[in-house]
Amino acid sequence: MKFFIDTADVAEIKDLAATGLVDGVTTNPSLIAKSGRPILEVIKEICGVVDGPVSAEVTATDHETMMKEAALLLKLADNIAIKVPLTVDGLKTCKALSDDGIQVNVTLCFSAGQALLAAKAGAAFISPFVGRLDDIGINGMDLIADIADIYANFDFDTEILVASVRGPQHVIDAAKLGADVATLPPAVLRALYNHPLTDKGLDAFLKDWAKTGQSIL
Ligand code: E4P
Protein backbone atom coordinates (compact mmCIF):
# COMPACT_ATOMS: atom_id res chain seq x y z
CA MET A 1 0.00 0.00 0.00
CA LYS A 2 1.32 3.45 -0.91
CA PHE A 3 1.21 6.36 1.52
CA PHE A 4 0.73 9.87 0.20
CA ILE A 5 0.86 12.90 2.49
CA ASP A 6 -2.19 15.16 2.42
CA THR A 7 -0.72 18.62 3.00
CA ALA A 8 0.88 21.63 1.29
CA ASP A 9 3.16 22.27 4.28
CA VAL A 10 6.65 21.79 2.82
CA ALA A 11 8.36 21.51 6.21
CA GLU A 12 6.02 18.64 7.18
CA ILE A 13 6.57 16.93 3.82
CA LYS A 14 10.37 17.18 4.17
CA ASP A 15 10.23 15.81 7.70
CA LEU A 16 8.04 12.84 6.74
CA ALA A 17 9.81 12.16 3.43
CA ALA A 18 12.94 11.50 5.51
CA THR A 19 11.21 8.38 6.90
CA GLY A 20 11.39 6.85 3.41
CA LEU A 21 7.71 5.88 3.67
CA VAL A 22 6.19 8.70 1.63
CA ASP A 23 5.20 7.74 -1.92
CA GLY A 24 3.54 10.97 -3.01
CA VAL A 25 1.63 14.10 -1.93
CA THR A 26 -1.91 15.33 -2.38
CA THR A 27 -2.99 18.94 -2.14
CA ASN A 28 -6.29 20.71 -2.64
CA PRO A 29 -7.31 24.38 -2.78
CA SER A 30 -8.05 24.44 0.97
CA LEU A 31 -4.60 23.02 1.80
CA ILE A 32 -2.91 25.56 -0.53
CA ALA A 33 -4.88 28.34 1.18
CA LYS A 34 -3.76 27.00 4.57
CA SER A 35 -0.10 27.12 3.44
CA GLY A 36 -0.50 30.86 2.76
CA ARG A 37 1.76 30.51 -0.31
CA PRO A 38 1.28 31.00 -4.08
CA ILE A 39 0.11 27.72 -5.61
CA LEU A 40 2.70 27.49 -8.40
CA GLU A 41 5.58 28.18 -6.01
CA VAL A 42 4.49 25.70 -3.35
CA ILE A 43 3.63 22.89 -5.78
CA LYS A 44 6.99 23.24 -7.54
CA GLU A 45 8.80 23.07 -4.21
CA ILE A 46 6.85 19.97 -3.10
CA CYS A 47 7.69 18.26 -6.42
CA GLY A 48 11.36 18.70 -5.60
CA VAL A 49 10.98 17.00 -2.22
CA VAL A 50 9.23 13.77 -3.25
CA ASP A 51 9.79 11.60 -6.31
CA GLY A 52 6.24 10.24 -6.50
CA PRO A 53 3.11 11.93 -7.82
CA VAL A 54 2.14 15.32 -6.42
CA SER A 55 -1.54 16.05 -6.95
CA ALA A 56 -2.21 19.66 -7.92
CA GLU A 57 -5.88 20.55 -8.24
CA VAL A 58 -7.42 22.73 -10.91
CA THR A 59 -9.71 25.45 -9.61
CA ALA A 60 -11.74 26.16 -12.76
CA THR A 61 -15.13 24.51 -13.14
CA ASP A 62 -15.30 24.43 -16.97
CA HIS A 63 -13.37 22.00 -19.17
CA GLU A 64 -11.54 24.57 -21.30
CA THR A 65 -10.16 26.52 -18.37
CA MET A 66 -9.33 23.29 -16.51
CA MET A 67 -7.20 22.27 -19.51
CA LYS A 68 -5.40 25.64 -19.47
CA GLU A 69 -4.74 25.39 -15.72
CA ALA A 70 -3.53 21.81 -16.11
CA ALA A 71 -1.10 22.86 -18.86
CA LEU A 72 0.40 25.47 -16.55
CA LEU A 73 0.63 23.11 -13.58
CA LEU A 74 2.24 20.39 -15.72
CA LYS A 75 5.09 22.75 -16.64
CA LEU A 76 6.18 22.87 -12.98
CA ALA A 77 7.65 19.36 -12.76
CA ASP A 78 7.57 15.85 -14.21
CA ASN A 79 5.83 14.31 -11.19
CA ILE A 80 2.61 16.36 -11.26
CA ALA A 81 -0.73 14.53 -11.18
CA ILE A 82 -3.58 16.80 -12.19
CA LYS A 83 -6.46 16.68 -9.75
CA VAL A 84 -9.95 17.33 -11.08
CA PRO A 85 -13.32 17.30 -9.34
CA LEU A 86 -15.83 14.57 -10.09
CA THR A 87 -18.05 16.65 -12.35
CA VAL A 88 -18.95 16.32 -16.02
CA ASP A 89 -16.30 18.90 -16.93
CA GLY A 90 -13.81 17.32 -14.52
CA LEU A 91 -14.18 13.90 -16.11
CA LYS A 92 -14.04 15.39 -19.60
CA THR A 93 -10.73 16.94 -18.58
CA CYS A 94 -9.64 13.63 -17.04
CA LYS A 95 -10.30 11.78 -20.29
CA ALA A 96 -8.44 14.36 -22.40
CA LEU A 97 -5.39 14.44 -20.12
CA SER A 98 -5.31 10.66 -19.57
CA ASP A 99 -5.43 10.10 -23.33
CA ASP A 100 -2.23 12.20 -23.46
CA GLY A 101 -0.56 9.98 -20.86
CA ILE A 102 -0.96 12.41 -17.95
CA GLN A 103 -1.78 11.09 -14.48
CA VAL A 104 -5.13 12.38 -13.25
CA ASN A 105 -6.48 12.16 -9.72
CA VAL A 106 -10.29 12.45 -9.64
CA THR A 107 -11.33 13.95 -6.34
CA LEU A 108 -14.53 14.48 -4.34
CA CYS A 109 -15.81 10.94 -5.01
CA PHE A 110 -18.71 9.92 -2.78
CA SER A 111 -20.32 7.02 -4.67
CA ALA A 112 -19.35 3.81 -6.45
CA GLY A 113 -21.08 5.03 -9.61
CA GLN A 114 -18.84 8.11 -9.64
CA ALA A 115 -15.80 5.85 -9.20
CA LEU A 116 -16.90 3.76 -12.18
CA LEU A 117 -17.17 6.90 -14.34
CA ALA A 118 -13.69 8.07 -13.26
CA ALA A 119 -12.16 4.71 -14.18
CA LYS A 120 -13.83 4.82 -17.59
CA ALA A 121 -12.42 8.35 -18.03
CA GLY A 122 -8.92 6.91 -17.52
CA ALA A 123 -8.17 8.29 -14.06
CA ALA A 124 -4.86 7.19 -12.58
CA PHE A 125 -6.37 7.67 -9.10
CA ILE A 126 -9.90 7.87 -7.72
CA SER A 127 -10.17 9.69 -4.40
CA PRO A 128 -13.17 8.57 -2.31
CA PHE A 129 -13.55 10.76 0.81
CA VAL A 130 -14.15 8.36 3.69
CA GLY A 131 -14.04 10.87 6.55
CA ARG A 132 -16.59 13.23 5.04
CA LEU A 133 -18.98 10.29 4.51
CA ASP A 134 -18.49 9.18 8.12
CA ASP A 135 -19.27 12.77 9.15
CA ILE A 136 -22.78 12.50 7.67
CA GLY A 137 -23.46 9.05 9.16
CA ILE A 138 -22.53 6.95 6.12
CA ASN A 139 -19.75 4.39 6.54
CA GLY A 140 -17.01 5.67 4.24
CA MET A 141 -15.21 2.34 4.27
CA ASP A 142 -18.26 0.65 2.67
CA LEU A 143 -17.60 2.85 -0.36
CA ILE A 144 -13.99 1.65 -0.54
CA ALA A 145 -15.22 -1.96 -0.42
CA ASP A 146 -17.76 -1.30 -3.20
CA ILE A 147 -15.20 0.40 -5.45
CA ALA A 148 -12.68 -2.40 -4.86
CA ASP A 149 -15.33 -5.00 -5.77
CA ILE A 150 -16.29 -3.16 -8.95
CA TYR A 151 -12.75 -2.46 -10.12
CA ALA A 152 -11.84 -6.13 -9.56
CA ASN A 153 -14.38 -7.08 -12.24
CA PHE A 154 -12.60 -5.13 -14.98
CA ASP A 155 -9.09 -4.29 -16.15
CA PHE A 156 -9.12 -0.63 -15.12
CA ASP A 157 -5.71 0.84 -14.25
CA THR A 158 -7.29 3.28 -11.79
CA GLU A 159 -5.85 3.09 -8.27
CA ILE A 160 -8.07 3.55 -5.24
CA LEU A 161 -6.65 6.49 -3.26
CA VAL A 162 -8.41 6.67 0.10
CA ALA A 163 -8.84 10.34 1.03
CA SER A 164 -10.30 12.36 3.88
CA VAL A 165 -8.53 10.00 6.28
CA ARG A 166 -9.11 10.92 9.91
CA GLY A 167 -7.09 8.36 11.87
CA PRO A 168 -5.04 5.14 11.86
CA GLN A 169 -8.15 2.94 11.84
CA HIS A 170 -9.13 4.31 8.43
CA VAL A 171 -5.68 3.30 7.14
CA ILE A 172 -5.92 -0.21 8.59
CA ASP A 173 -9.45 -0.74 7.25
CA ALA A 174 -8.43 0.55 3.81
CA ALA A 175 -5.38 -1.73 3.78
CA LYS A 176 -7.57 -4.75 4.67
CA LEU A 177 -9.75 -3.92 1.68
CA GLY A 178 -6.69 -3.75 -0.59
CA ALA A 179 -6.87 -0.03 -1.37
CA ASP A 180 -3.83 0.97 -3.42
CA VAL A 181 -3.07 4.27 -1.69
CA ALA A 182 -4.08 6.23 1.40
CA THR A 183 -3.38 9.94 1.60
CA LEU A 184 -2.63 10.81 5.19
CA PRO A 185 -2.63 14.04 7.12
CA PRO A 186 0.86 14.24 8.72
CA ALA A 187 -0.57 13.57 12.20
CA VAL A 188 -2.12 10.29 11.01
CA LEU A 189 1.17 8.98 9.60
CA ARG A 190 2.87 9.87 12.89
CA ALA A 191 0.06 8.25 14.89
CA LEU A 192 0.52 4.97 12.99
CA TYR A 193 3.92 4.53 14.68
CA ASN A 194 2.51 4.75 18.18
CA HIS A 195 1.49 2.07 20.64
CA PRO A 196 1.68 2.44 24.44
CA LEU A 197 3.06 -1.10 24.80
CA THR A 198 5.91 -0.19 22.43
CA ASP A 199 6.83 2.76 24.66
CA LYS A 200 6.46 0.70 27.83
CA GLY A 201 8.44 -2.23 26.42
CA LEU A 202 11.26 -0.02 25.16
CA ASP A 203 11.48 1.74 28.49
CA ALA A 204 11.86 -1.61 30.29
CA PHE A 205 14.46 -2.86 27.78
CA LEU A 206 16.54 0.29 28.18
CA LYS A 207 16.41 0.15 31.98
CA ASP A 208 17.55 -3.51 32.01
CA TRP A 209 20.25 -2.72 29.45
CA ALA A 210 21.59 0.15 31.54
CA LYS A 211 21.98 -2.25 34.50
CA THR A 212 24.37 -4.44 32.43
CA GLY A 213 26.84 -1.59 31.97
CA GLN A 214 27.40 -2.82 28.41
CA SER A 215 27.59 -0.82 25.16
CA ILE A 216 27.26 -2.25 21.65
CA LEU A 217 29.50 0.45 20.15
C1 E4P B 1 -7.22 14.57 -0.62
O1 E4P B 1 -6.93 14.46 -1.77
C2 E4P B 1 -8.39 15.31 -0.12
O2 E4P B 1 -8.41 16.58 -0.67
C3 E4P B 1 -8.38 15.34 1.37
O3 E4P B 1 -8.03 14.05 1.84
C4 E4P B 1 -9.67 15.85 1.97
O4 E4P B 1 -9.63 15.64 3.35
P1 E4P B 1 -10.64 16.38 4.36
O5 E4P B 1 -11.99 15.79 4.21
O6 E4P B 1 -10.04 16.12 5.71
O7 E4P B 1 -10.61 17.83 3.99
XYZ file of N, CA and C and ligand atoms in Angstrom:
663
model
N 0.845 -1.201 0.000
C 0.000 0.000 0.000
C 0.885 1.256 0.000
N 0.534 2.206 -0.881
C 1.315 3.445 -0.915
C 0.728 4.459 0.065
N 1.630 5.259 0.647
C 1.212 6.357 1.518
C 1.540 7.678 0.841
N 0.514 8.489 0.620
C 0.731 9.870 0.202
C 0.505 10.738 1.438
N 1.070 11.944 1.403
C 0.857 12.896 2.495
C -0.097 13.974 2.001
N -1.109 14.245 2.805
C -2.190 15.158 2.423
C -1.939 16.527 3.056
N -1.050 17.308 2.456
C -0.721 18.623 3.004
C 0.030 19.435 1.959
N 0.032 20.760 2.134
C 0.881 21.631 1.289
C 1.931 22.301 2.169
N 2.162 21.736 3.350
C 3.160 22.268 4.277
C 4.506 21.610 3.962
N 5.390 22.371 3.316
C 6.648 21.790 2.819
C 7.526 21.268 3.968
N 7.527 21.961 5.084
C 8.362 21.508 6.214
C 7.891 20.128 6.688
N 6.580 19.945 6.772
C 6.016 18.643 7.179
C 6.387 17.565 6.150
N 6.278 17.913 4.879
C 6.570 16.933 3.820
C 8.038 16.515 3.884
N 8.932 17.498 4.076
C 10.370 17.178 4.170
C 10.630 16.263 5.357
N 10.024 16.589 6.479
C 10.225 15.807 7.700
C 9.760 14.358 7.501
N 8.583 14.200 6.908
C 8.040 12.844 6.743
C 8.697 12.103 5.583
N 9.128 12.818 4.560
C 9.813 12.164 3.430
C 11.098 11.489 3.920
N 11.690 12.059 4.967
C 12.940 11.500 5.514
C 12.723 10.103 6.112
N 11.478 9.732 6.384
C 11.213 8.378 6.899
C 11.357 7.335 5.794
N 11.314 7.783 4.548
C 11.393 6.848 3.415
C 10.066 6.162 3.127
N 9.010 6.561 3.821
C 7.714 5.877 3.666
C 6.696 6.691 2.874
N 7.137 7.826 2.323
C 6.189 8.704 1.626
C 6.303 8.485 0.116
N 5.192 8.075 -0.496
C 5.196 7.737 -1.922
C 4.632 8.843 -2.809
N 4.115 9.894 -2.211
C 3.536 10.973 -3.007
C 2.872 11.988 -2.087
N 2.276 13.012 -2.699
C 1.633 14.098 -1.934
C 0.324 14.452 -2.615
N -0.674 14.768 -1.814
C -1.908 15.331 -2.379
C -2.127 16.713 -1.778
N -2.597 17.622 -2.623
C -2.991 18.943 -2.136
C -4.397 19.219 -2.648
N -5.003 20.230 -2.116
C -6.286 20.708 -2.638
C -6.335 22.216 -2.394
N -7.300 22.927 -2.939
C -7.311 24.383 -2.776
C -7.333 24.822 -1.308
N -8.006 24.066 -0.446
C -8.049 24.437 0.969
C -6.661 24.297 1.606
N -5.930 23.235 1.235
C -4.596 23.022 1.801
C -3.613 24.083 1.290
N -3.772 24.483 0.008
C -2.909 25.557 -0.527
C -3.211 26.848 0.230
N -4.502 27.124 0.442
C -4.880 28.335 1.177
C -4.268 28.320 2.574
N -4.303 27.135 3.208
C -3.755 27.000 4.571
C -2.244 27.265 4.580
N -1.560 26.908 3.492
C -0.104 27.116 3.436
C 0.232 28.600 3.360
N -0.723 29.415 2.869
C -0.503 30.858 2.756
C 0.470 31.219 1.645
N 0.746 30.266 0.727
C 1.756 30.507 -0.307
C 1.140 30.461 -1.709
N 1.789 31.076 -2.708
C 1.278 31.003 -4.083
C 1.301 29.551 -4.578
N 0.245 29.137 -5.224
C 0.110 27.720 -5.610
C 1.276 27.225 -6.468
N 1.667 27.999 -7.477
C 2.700 27.489 -8.396
C 4.034 27.306 -7.678
N 4.324 28.232 -6.771
C 5.584 28.176 -6.011
C 5.598 26.969 -5.072
N 4.501 26.783 -4.350
C 4.494 25.701 -3.347
C 4.450 24.325 -4.012
N 3.688 24.201 -5.091
C 3.626 22.894 -5.783
C 4.998 22.530 -6.358
N 5.659 23.511 -6.957
C 6.991 23.245 -7.537
C 7.959 22.787 -6.435
N 7.892 23.443 -5.303
C 8.802 23.074 -4.208
C 8.505 21.654 -3.709
N 7.222 21.318 -3.565
C 6.852 19.968 -3.105
C 7.365 18.915 -4.098
N 7.240 19.223 -5.388
C 7.687 18.265 -6.418
C 9.183 17.974 -6.327
N 9.930 18.913 -5.768
C 11.362 18.704 -5.598
C 11.699 17.886 -4.358
N 10.727 17.716 -3.480
C 10.978 17.005 -2.223
C 10.657 15.514 -2.343
N 9.606 15.184 -3.098
C 9.225 13.772 -3.254
C 9.328 13.366 -4.727
N 9.668 12.096 -4.941
C 9.792 11.597 -6.315
C 8.428 11.211 -6.896
N 7.525 10.768 -6.045
C 6.237 10.239 -6.499
C 5.288 11.341 -6.925
N 4.062 10.949 -7.315
C 3.107 11.926 -7.825
C 2.681 12.966 -6.781
N 2.618 14.204 -7.244
C 2.140 15.320 -6.415
C 0.863 15.826 -7.060
N -0.257 15.635 -6.379
C -1.542 16.052 -6.952
C -1.732 17.548 -6.784
N -1.933 18.226 -7.913
C -2.209 19.663 -7.919
C -3.586 19.847 -8.544
N -4.469 20.504 -7.812
C -5.877 20.551 -8.238
C -6.193 21.796 -9.060
N -6.930 21.585 -10.146
C -7.423 22.729 -10.913
C -8.499 23.427 -10.084
N -8.690 24.714 -10.376
C -9.709 25.448 -9.613
C -10.823 25.955 -10.508
N -10.661 25.784 -11.840
C -11.736 26.165 -12.764
C -12.844 25.116 -12.674
N -14.027 25.476 -13.141
C -15.129 24.515 -13.145
C -15.544 24.128 -14.567
N -14.966 24.796 -15.582
C -15.297 24.427 -16.967
C -14.096 23.744 -17.617
N -14.399 22.841 -18.554
C -13.374 21.997 -19.172
C -12.235 22.801 -19.812
N -12.599 23.831 -20.577
C -11.543 24.573 -21.302
C -10.556 25.216 -20.358
N -11.074 25.847 -19.316
C -10.161 26.521 -18.373
C -9.406 25.488 -17.544
N -10.057 24.361 -17.227
C -9.333 23.286 -16.514
C -8.120 22.850 -17.327
N -8.302 22.706 -18.643
C -7.198 22.266 -19.506
C -6.061 23.295 -19.499
N -6.430 24.585 -19.494
C -5.396 25.637 -19.468
C -4.651 25.600 -18.126
N -5.401 25.450 -17.039
C -4.744 25.389 -15.724
C -3.835 24.164 -15.635
N -4.330 23.039 -16.150
C -3.528 21.810 -16.113
C -2.225 21.995 -16.881
N -2.309 22.651 -18.044
C -1.099 22.860 -18.864
C -0.056 23.655 -18.085
N -0.517 24.643 -17.345
C 0.405 25.473 -16.551
C 1.004 24.659 -15.404
N 0.151 23.922 -14.716
C 0.630 23.105 -13.579
C 1.637 22.047 -14.059
N 1.360 21.461 -15.214
C 2.235 20.388 -15.721
C 3.634 20.886 -16.074
N 3.764 22.192 -16.313
C 5.087 22.751 -16.638
C 5.991 22.796 -15.397
N 5.402 22.678 -14.212
C 6.181 22.869 -12.981
C 7.179 21.744 -12.728
N 6.790 20.513 -13.067
C 7.652 19.356 -12.757
C 7.134 18.131 -13.492
N 7.969 17.084 -13.503
C 7.572 15.848 -14.206
C 6.655 14.965 -13.363
N 6.616 15.212 -12.051
C 5.830 14.311 -11.185
C 4.498 14.919 -10.724
N 3.934 15.787 -11.579
C 2.611 16.362 -11.258
C 1.511 15.391 -11.681
N 0.534 15.182 -10.798
C -0.725 14.529 -11.180
C -1.796 15.617 -11.107
N -2.546 15.756 -12.176
C -3.581 16.797 -12.187
C -4.814 16.270 -11.463
N -5.290 17.086 -10.524
C -6.461 16.680 -9.747
C -7.677 17.446 -10.266
N -8.728 16.701 -10.565
C -9.952 17.331 -11.076
C -11.134 16.859 -10.228
N -12.141 17.726 -10.096
C -13.322 17.304 -9.336
C -14.195 16.345 -10.133
N -14.958 15.536 -9.411
C -15.826 14.569 -10.085
C -17.114 15.255 -10.571
N -16.936 15.983 -11.680
C -18.054 16.655 -12.347
C -17.979 16.254 -13.820
N -18.983 16.636 -14.580
C -18.952 16.324 -16.024
C -17.714 16.956 -16.658
N -17.471 18.232 -16.348
C -16.298 18.899 -16.930
C -14.995 18.310 -16.379
N -15.014 17.925 -15.108
C -13.813 17.322 -14.522
C -13.461 16.013 -15.208
N -14.453 15.195 -15.467
C -14.175 13.900 -16.114
C -13.852 14.059 -17.603
N -14.411 15.094 -18.209
C -14.041 15.385 -19.600
C -12.551 15.745 -19.641
N -12.136 16.532 -18.684
C -10.726 16.938 -18.582
C -9.863 15.718 -18.267
N -10.365 14.867 -17.387
C -9.639 13.630 -17.035
C -9.393 12.787 -18.280
N -10.413 12.616 -19.076
C -10.297 11.784 -20.287
C -9.273 12.383 -21.254
N -9.364 13.696 -21.458
C -8.444 14.357 -22.405
C -6.999 14.238 -21.926
N -6.769 14.496 -20.645
C -5.395 14.443 -20.121
C -4.876 13.003 -20.090
N -5.725 12.072 -19.651
C -5.310 10.657 -19.571
C -4.953 10.131 -20.950
N -5.728 10.528 -21.956
C -5.428 10.100 -23.333
C -4.052 10.585 -23.780
N -3.572 11.679 -23.143
C -2.234 12.204 -23.459
C -1.166 11.623 -22.535
N -1.541 10.638 -21.725
C -0.555 9.981 -20.860
C -0.291 10.707 -19.552
N -1.160 11.649 -19.201
C -0.964 12.411 -17.953
C -1.744 11.754 -16.819
N -1.116 11.674 -15.642
C -1.782 11.087 -14.476
C -2.841 12.059 -13.944
N -4.056 11.547 -13.772
C -5.134 12.378 -13.247
C -5.706 11.737 -11.990
N -5.871 12.578 -10.973
C -6.484 12.160 -9.715
C -7.884 12.775 -9.674
N -8.913 11.937 -9.680
C -10.289 12.452 -9.642
C -10.751 12.498 -8.188
N -11.075 13.714 -7.757
C -11.333 13.949 -6.340
C -12.820 14.199 -6.065
N -13.151 14.242 -4.786
C -14.532 14.477 -4.340
C -15.460 13.364 -4.818
N -14.992 12.109 -4.653
C -15.806 10.944 -5.007
C -16.558 10.460 -3.772
N -17.877 10.352 -3.908
C -18.711 9.922 -2.780
C -19.629 8.750 -3.119
N -19.483 8.177 -4.334
C -20.323 7.023 -4.668
C -19.567 6.079 -5.595
N -19.993 4.819 -5.590
C -19.352 3.815 -6.445
C -19.609 4.122 -7.919
N -20.779 4.668 -8.222
C -21.084 5.032 -9.608
C -20.114 6.101 -10.107
N -19.816 7.069 -9.253
C -18.844 8.108 -9.637
C -17.480 7.479 -9.892
N -17.108 6.513 -9.044
C -15.801 5.853 -9.198
C -15.722 5.079 -10.512
N -16.853 4.495 -10.907
C -16.903 3.762 -12.183
C -16.689 4.737 -13.356
N -17.340 5.895 -13.280
C -17.169 6.903 -14.342
C -15.709 7.351 -14.436
N -15.083 7.586 -13.275
C -13.689 8.065 -13.263
C -12.756 7.035 -13.899
N -13.001 5.767 -13.607
C -12.160 4.708 -14.183
C -12.337 4.676 -15.702
N -13.586 4.802 -16.139
C -13.832 4.816 -17.594
C -13.182 6.036 -18.260
N -13.046 7.124 -17.494
C -12.418 8.345 -18.032
C -10.895 8.262 -17.964
N -10.382 7.121 -17.489
C -8.923 6.908 -17.519
C -8.158 7.449 -16.338
N -8.863 7.739 -15.232
C -8.170 8.294 -14.059
C -7.052 7.374 -13.586
N -5.925 7.969 -13.207
C -4.856 7.185 -12.577
C -5.246 6.877 -11.143
N -5.948 7.837 -10.501
C -6.372 7.674 -9.104
C -7.822 8.128 -8.966
N -8.580 7.402 -8.149
C -9.901 7.868 -7.717
C -9.797 8.128 -6.210
N -10.283 9.299 -5.811
C -10.174 9.689 -4.396
C -11.540 9.699 -3.712
N -11.947 8.576 -3.119
C -13.168 8.568 -2.305
C -12.862 9.154 -0.925
N -13.760 10.024 -0.454
C -13.546 10.764 0.809
C -14.235 10.026 1.956
N -13.506 9.182 2.653
C -14.151 8.362 3.688
C -14.581 9.180 4.909
N -13.735 10.106 5.345
C -14.044 10.874 6.553
C -15.293 11.726 6.392
N -15.419 12.356 5.228
C -16.588 13.230 5.040
C -17.875 12.421 4.959
N -17.782 11.155 4.481
C -18.978 10.290 4.506
C -19.298 9.898 5.949
N -18.270 9.505 6.702
C -18.488 9.175 8.123
C -19.179 10.345 8.841
N -18.729 11.564 8.486
C -19.272 12.766 9.152
C -20.783 12.893 8.989
N -21.321 12.366 7.869
C -22.782 12.500 7.671
C -23.502 11.175 7.962
N -22.814 10.285 8.697
C -23.464 9.054 9.160
C -23.479 7.926 8.153
N -22.651 8.039 7.103
C -22.535 6.948 6.116
C -21.144 6.351 6.271
N -21.051 5.021 6.343
C -19.748 4.385 6.545
C -18.879 4.539 5.291
N -17.877 5.405 5.394
C -17.005 5.675 4.240
C -16.294 4.427 3.746
N -15.973 3.528 4.666
C -15.215 2.340 4.266
C -16.065 1.392 3.409
N -17.394 1.457 3.556
C -18.260 0.653 2.669
C -18.068 1.074 1.214
N -17.830 2.359 1.008
C -17.597 2.847 -0.362
C -16.293 2.276 -0.917
N -15.267 2.220 -0.076
C -13.986 1.646 -0.542
C -14.204 0.179 -0.945
N -14.952 -0.544 -0.122
C -15.219 -1.965 -0.425
C -15.974 -2.091 -1.749
N -16.972 -1.234 -1.952
C -17.762 -1.299 -3.198
C -16.886 -0.996 -4.417
N -16.059 0.035 -4.305
C -15.202 0.398 -5.452
C -14.210 -0.733 -5.735
N -13.643 -1.303 -4.675
C -12.676 -2.400 -4.858
C -13.351 -3.579 -5.558
N -14.576 -3.899 -5.141
C -15.327 -5.003 -5.772
C -15.553 -4.725 -7.254
N -15.980 -3.511 -7.547
C -16.290 -3.157 -8.945
C -15.035 -3.172 -9.806
N -13.981 -2.532 -9.312
C -12.752 -2.456 -10.120
C -12.162 -3.852 -10.360
N -12.393 -4.779 -9.410
C -11.842 -6.135 -9.563
C -12.500 -6.886 -10.719
N -13.673 -6.406 -11.147
C -14.380 -7.081 -12.242
C -13.867 -6.697 -13.627
N -13.031 -5.667 -13.675
C -12.599 -5.132 -14.976
C -11.081 -4.950 -14.972
N -10.547 -4.481 -16.105
C -9.085 -4.292 -16.145
C -8.713 -2.815 -16.100
N -9.454 -2.046 -15.290
C -9.119 -0.629 -15.122
C -7.732 -0.503 -14.487
N -7.009 0.563 -14.881
C -5.711 0.843 -14.255
C -5.854 1.796 -13.068
N -7.054 2.271 -12.829
C -7.288 3.280 -11.791
C -6.983 2.731 -10.392
N -6.179 3.493 -9.640
C -5.851 3.087 -8.274
C -6.803 3.760 -7.288
N -7.192 3.002 -6.278
C -8.074 3.552 -5.239
C -7.209 4.295 -4.224
N -7.434 5.612 -4.134
C -6.655 6.489 -3.261
C -7.592 6.958 -2.144
N -7.477 6.358 -0.997
C -8.409 6.665 0.101
C -8.073 8.042 0.668
N -9.050 8.944 0.613
C -8.838 10.338 1.028
C -9.774 10.697 2.175
N -9.541 11.899 2.719
C -10.303 12.356 3.884
C -10.138 11.358 5.038
N -8.892 10.972 5.229
C -8.532 10.002 6.280
C -8.424 10.744 7.604
N -9.069 10.194 8.631
C -9.106 10.917 9.909
C -8.271 10.262 11.005
N -7.868 9.006 10.804
C -7.094 8.359 11.865
C -6.530 7.030 11.405
N -5.670 6.415 12.236
C -5.035 5.144 11.865
C -6.020 4.043 11.505
N -7.210 4.022 12.140
C -8.150 2.937 11.844
C -8.625 2.986 10.389
N -8.775 4.196 9.855
C -9.126 4.312 8.428
C -8.052 3.651 7.560
N -6.787 3.849 7.938
C -5.677 3.302 7.139
C -5.700 1.775 7.207
N -5.897 1.254 8.406
C -5.917 -0.207 8.587
C -7.089 -0.815 7.821
N -8.265 -0.209 7.955
C -9.449 -0.737 7.254
C -9.255 -0.684 5.734
N -8.663 0.408 5.257
C -8.434 0.545 3.810
C -7.417 -0.493 3.335
N -6.404 -0.740 4.152
C -5.379 -1.735 3.784
C -6.006 -3.125 3.719
N -6.899 -3.427 4.676
C -7.567 -4.748 4.675
C -8.406 -4.941 3.412
N -8.924 -3.835 2.900
C -9.748 -3.916 1.682
C -8.897 -3.883 0.416
N -7.588 -3.734 0.576
C -6.692 -3.754 -0.587
C -6.622 -2.442 -1.340
N -6.984 -1.331 -0.682
C -6.870 -0.026 -1.366
C -5.410 0.208 -1.745
N -5.197 0.811 -2.915
C -3.830 0.975 -3.417
C -3.037 2.026 -2.655
N -3.737 3.105 -2.284
C -3.074 4.270 -1.688
C -3.961 4.827 -0.582
N -3.330 5.390 0.454
C -4.076 6.228 1.403
C -3.322 7.544 1.477
N -4.047 8.659 1.412
C -3.378 9.937 1.601
C -3.643 10.413 3.018
N -2.547 10.630 3.741
C -2.634 10.807 5.186
C -2.271 12.222 5.621
N -3.097 12.831 6.467
C -2.627 14.043 7.118
C -1.367 13.670 7.918
N -0.383 14.589 8.032
C 0.860 14.239 8.720
C 0.633 13.599 10.092
N -0.337 14.102 10.843
C -0.571 13.568 12.198
C -0.990 12.098 12.158
N -1.672 11.698 11.089
C -2.118 10.294 11.006
C -0.928 9.379 10.721
N -0.019 9.818 9.848
C 1.173 8.981 9.603
C 1.974 8.841 10.901
N 2.117 9.944 11.624
C 2.869 9.869 12.892
C 2.151 8.967 13.887
N 0.836 9.042 13.929
C 0.058 8.246 14.891
C 0.189 6.751 14.616
N 0.408 6.395 13.336
C 0.522 4.969 12.992
C 1.713 4.303 13.703
N 2.727 5.096 14.018
C 3.916 4.529 14.685
C 3.631 4.136 16.138
N 2.625 4.787 16.714
C 2.506 4.750 18.181
C 1.728 3.573 18.726
N 2.258 2.995 19.818
C 1.490 2.068 20.643
C 2.037 2.168 22.063
N 1.173 2.279 23.065
C 1.682 2.442 24.441
C 2.550 1.261 24.891
N 2.250 0.064 24.382
C 3.057 -1.096 24.800
C 4.455 -1.044 24.173
N 4.575 -0.385 23.019
C 5.909 -0.189 22.432
C 6.728 0.719 23.348
N 6.118 1.820 23.781
C 6.834 2.757 24.664
C 7.202 2.086 25.983
N 6.227 1.352 26.542
C 6.459 0.695 27.832
C 7.562 -0.369 27.697
N 7.468 -1.159 26.636
C 8.440 -2.232 26.416
C 9.842 -1.686 26.212
N 9.944 -0.602 25.427
C 11.263 -0.019 25.161
C 11.864 0.539 26.446
N 11.018 1.174 27.222
C 11.483 1.737 28.490
C 12.081 0.636 29.381
N 11.372 -0.497 29.461
C 11.861 -1.615 30.289
C 13.163 -2.186 29.727
N 13.227 -2.342 28.407
C 14.459 -2.864 27.785
C 15.654 -1.952 28.112
N 15.427 -0.654 27.971
C 16.541 0.287 28.180
C 16.999 0.303 29.637
N 16.037 0.178 30.545
C 16.408 0.147 31.981
C 17.240 -1.097 32.275
N 16.801 -2.249 31.771
C 17.547 -3.509 32.005
C 18.926 -3.439 31.351
N 18.964 -2.836 30.176
C 20.246 -2.720 29.448
C 21.238 -1.854 30.236
N 20.725 -0.752 30.782
C 21.592 0.151 31.539
C 22.230 -0.577 32.713
N 21.461 -1.514 33.319
C 21.979 -2.253 34.496
C 23.179 -3.119 34.114
N 23.272 -3.551 32.846
C 24.368 -4.437 32.435
C 25.699 -3.688 32.332
N 25.626 -2.369 32.143
C 26.841 -1.589 31.970
C 27.482 -1.796 30.619
N 26.809 -2.524 29.722
C 27.403 -2.818 28.405
C 27.094 -1.701 27.403
N 27.847 -1.723 26.281
C 27.593 -0.819 25.160
C 27.886 -1.588 23.865
N 27.016 -1.525 22.908
C 27.260 -2.246 21.651
C 28.386 -1.579 20.874
N 28.442 -0.254 20.894
C 29.497 0.450 20.146
C 30.736 0.677 21.001
C -7.221 14.568 -0.619
O -6.932 14.457 -1.765
C -8.391 15.314 -0.125
O -8.411 16.582 -0.669
C -8.379 15.342 1.370
O -8.029 14.052 1.841
C -9.665 15.846 1.965
O -9.630 15.645 3.355
P -10.635 16.383 4.361
O -11.991 15.793 4.208
O -10.044 16.117 5.709
O -10.611 17.834 3.991
